[in-house]
PDB file of C-alpha atoms in Angstrom:
ATOM      1  CA  THR B   7       0.182  -0.340  -0.231  1.00 62.00           C
ATOM      2  CA  SER B   8       1.142   3.648  -0.386  1.00 88.00           C
ATOM      3  CA  LYS B   9       0.995   3.748   3.588  1.00 92.00           C
ATOM      4  CA  GLN B  10       3.745   0.796   3.414  1.00 94.00           C
ATOM      5  CA  ARG B  11       6.063   2.550   0.492  1.00 96.00           C
ATOM      6  CA  GLU B  12       6.027   5.675   2.997  1.00 95.00           C
ATOM      7  CA  LEU B  13       7.480   4.280   5.864  1.00 96.00           C
ATOM      8  CA  ILE B  14       9.813   2.649   3.603  1.00 96.00           C
ATOM      9  CA  LEU B  15      10.911   5.768   1.953  1.00 96.00           C
ATOM     10  CA  GLN B  16      10.990   7.205   5.051  1.00 95.00           C
ATOM     11  CA  ALA B  17      13.044   4.770   6.132  1.00 95.00           C
ATOM     12  CA  VAL B  18      15.924   4.895   3.480  1.00 95.00           C
ATOM     13  CA  ARG B  19      15.567   8.410   4.099  1.00 93.00           C
ATOM     14  CA  ASN B  20      16.301   8.647   7.974  1.00 91.00           C
ATOM     15  CA  SER B  21      19.300   5.825   7.402  1.00 91.00           C
ATOM     16  CA  ASP B  22      23.091   6.919   8.340  1.00 88.00           C
ATOM     17  CA  PHE B  23      23.975   4.620   5.884  1.00 87.00           C
ATOM     18  CA  HIS B  24      23.025   2.752   2.390  1.00 91.00           C
ATOM     19  CA  PRO B  25      20.635   0.061   3.646  1.00 94.00           C
ATOM     20  CA  THR B  26      19.805  -3.454   2.238  1.00 93.00           C
ATOM     21  CA  ALA B  27      16.401  -4.215   1.868  1.00 95.00           C
ATOM     22  CA  GLU B  28      16.976  -6.607   4.715  1.00 95.00           C
ATOM     23  CA  GLU B  29      17.859  -3.967   6.869  1.00 95.00           C
ATOM     24  CA  VAL B  30      14.931  -1.564   6.325  1.00 97.00           C
ATOM     25  CA  TYR B  31      12.793  -4.474   6.829  1.00 97.00           C
ATOM     26  CA  LYS B  32      14.345  -5.398  10.207  1.00 96.00           C
ATOM     27  CA  ALA B  33      14.319  -1.469  11.167  1.00 96.00           C
ATOM     28  CA  LEU B  34      10.441  -1.439  10.480  1.00 97.00           C
ATOM     29  CA  LYS B  35       9.299  -5.040  11.234  1.00 96.00           C
ATOM     30  CA  GLU B  36       8.564  -4.202  15.136  1.00 94.00           C
ATOM     31  CA  GLU B  37       6.527  -1.858  14.687  1.00 95.00           C
ATOM     32  CA  HIS B  38       4.722  -2.708  11.739  1.00 95.00           C
ATOM     33  CA  PRO B  39       4.754  -7.041  11.707  1.00 95.00           C
ATOM     34  CA  SER B  40       2.199  -7.207   8.890  1.00 94.00           C
ATOM     35  CA  LEU B  41       4.794  -6.000   6.932  1.00 95.00           C
ATOM     36  CA  SER B  42       6.545  -8.562   4.563  1.00 96.00           C
ATOM     37  CA  LEU B  43      10.230  -8.507   3.029  1.00 96.00           C
ATOM     38  CA  GLY B  44       8.584  -8.909   0.022  1.00 96.00           C
ATOM     39  CA  THR B  45       6.740  -6.039   0.097  1.00 96.00           C
ATOM     40  CA  VAL B  46      10.266  -3.905   0.986  1.00 97.00           C
ATOM     41  CA  TYR B  47      11.733  -5.277  -2.005  1.00 95.00           C
ATOM     42  CA  ARG B  48       9.139  -4.293  -4.528  1.00 96.00           C
ATOM     43  CA  ASN B  49       8.568  -1.044  -3.022  1.00 97.00           C
ATOM     44  CA  LEU B  50      12.394  -0.337  -2.786  1.00 96.00           C
ATOM     45  CA  ASN B  51      12.547  -1.463  -6.681  1.00 95.00           C
ATOM     46  CA  LEU B  52       9.407   1.007  -7.194  1.00 96.00           C
ATOM     47  CA  LEU B  53      10.976   3.883  -5.053  1.00 96.00           C
ATOM     48  CA  ALA B  54      14.125   3.444  -7.094  1.00 95.00           C
ATOM     49  CA  GLN B  55      12.481   3.551 -10.676  1.00 95.00           C
ATOM     50  CA  TRP B  56      10.395   6.588  -9.792  1.00 94.00           C
ATOM     51  CA  GLY B  57      13.814   8.466  -8.636  1.00 93.00           C
ATOM     52  CA  GLU B  58      12.703   8.733  -4.947  1.00 94.00           C
ATOM     53  CA  ILE B  59      15.722   7.062  -3.884  1.00 94.00           C
ATOM     54  CA  ALA B  60      18.976   5.499  -5.358  1.00 92.00           C
ATOM     55  CA  ARG B  61      19.793   2.071  -6.071  1.00 90.00           C
ATOM     56  CA  LEU B  62      23.387   1.323  -5.473  1.00 89.00           C
ATOM     57  CA  ASP B  63      25.230  -1.632  -6.597  1.00 81.00           C
ATOM     58  CA  LEU B  64      28.500  -1.481  -3.802  1.00 75.00           C
ATOM     59  CA  GLY B  65      29.324  -5.222  -4.707  1.00 76.00           C
ATOM     60  CA  GLY B  66      27.517  -6.963  -2.272  1.00 72.00           C
ATOM     61  CA  GLU B  67      25.326  -9.936  -2.300  1.00 74.00           C
ATOM     62  CA  SER B  68      22.293  -7.426  -2.213  1.00 80.00           C
ATOM     63  CA  ALA B  69      21.757  -3.642  -3.540  1.00 86.00           C
ATOM     64  CA  ASN B  70      21.503  -0.875  -1.280  1.00 83.00           C
ATOM     65  CA  PHE B  71      19.622   2.044  -1.364  1.00 88.00           C
ATOM     66  CA  ASP B  72      19.978   5.315  -0.527  1.00 87.00           C
ATOM     67  CA  ARG B  73      18.056   8.672  -0.598  1.00 86.00           C
ATOM     68  CA  ARG B  74      18.190  11.192  -3.158  1.00 68.00           C
ATOM     69  CA  CYS B  75      20.710  13.870  -2.940  1.00 60.00           C
ATOM     70  CA  ASP B  76      19.322  16.392  -5.474  1.00 51.00           C
TER      71      ASP B  76
END
């Protein structure tokens, strides 16, 4: 839902590092138990496609995400 997408966007924007989808999921899961890892992945990829956040390939197993610095 758009509410979950907003939570995910804010989690990335408020992060002091470049979180992976798993890190975003872990940060939100306790307060939002209905949130699934699949939802986090889908929304992070959508937000990156839309230019709201940046998807970074830092050479690890998972992509990292960062707030846009424009």
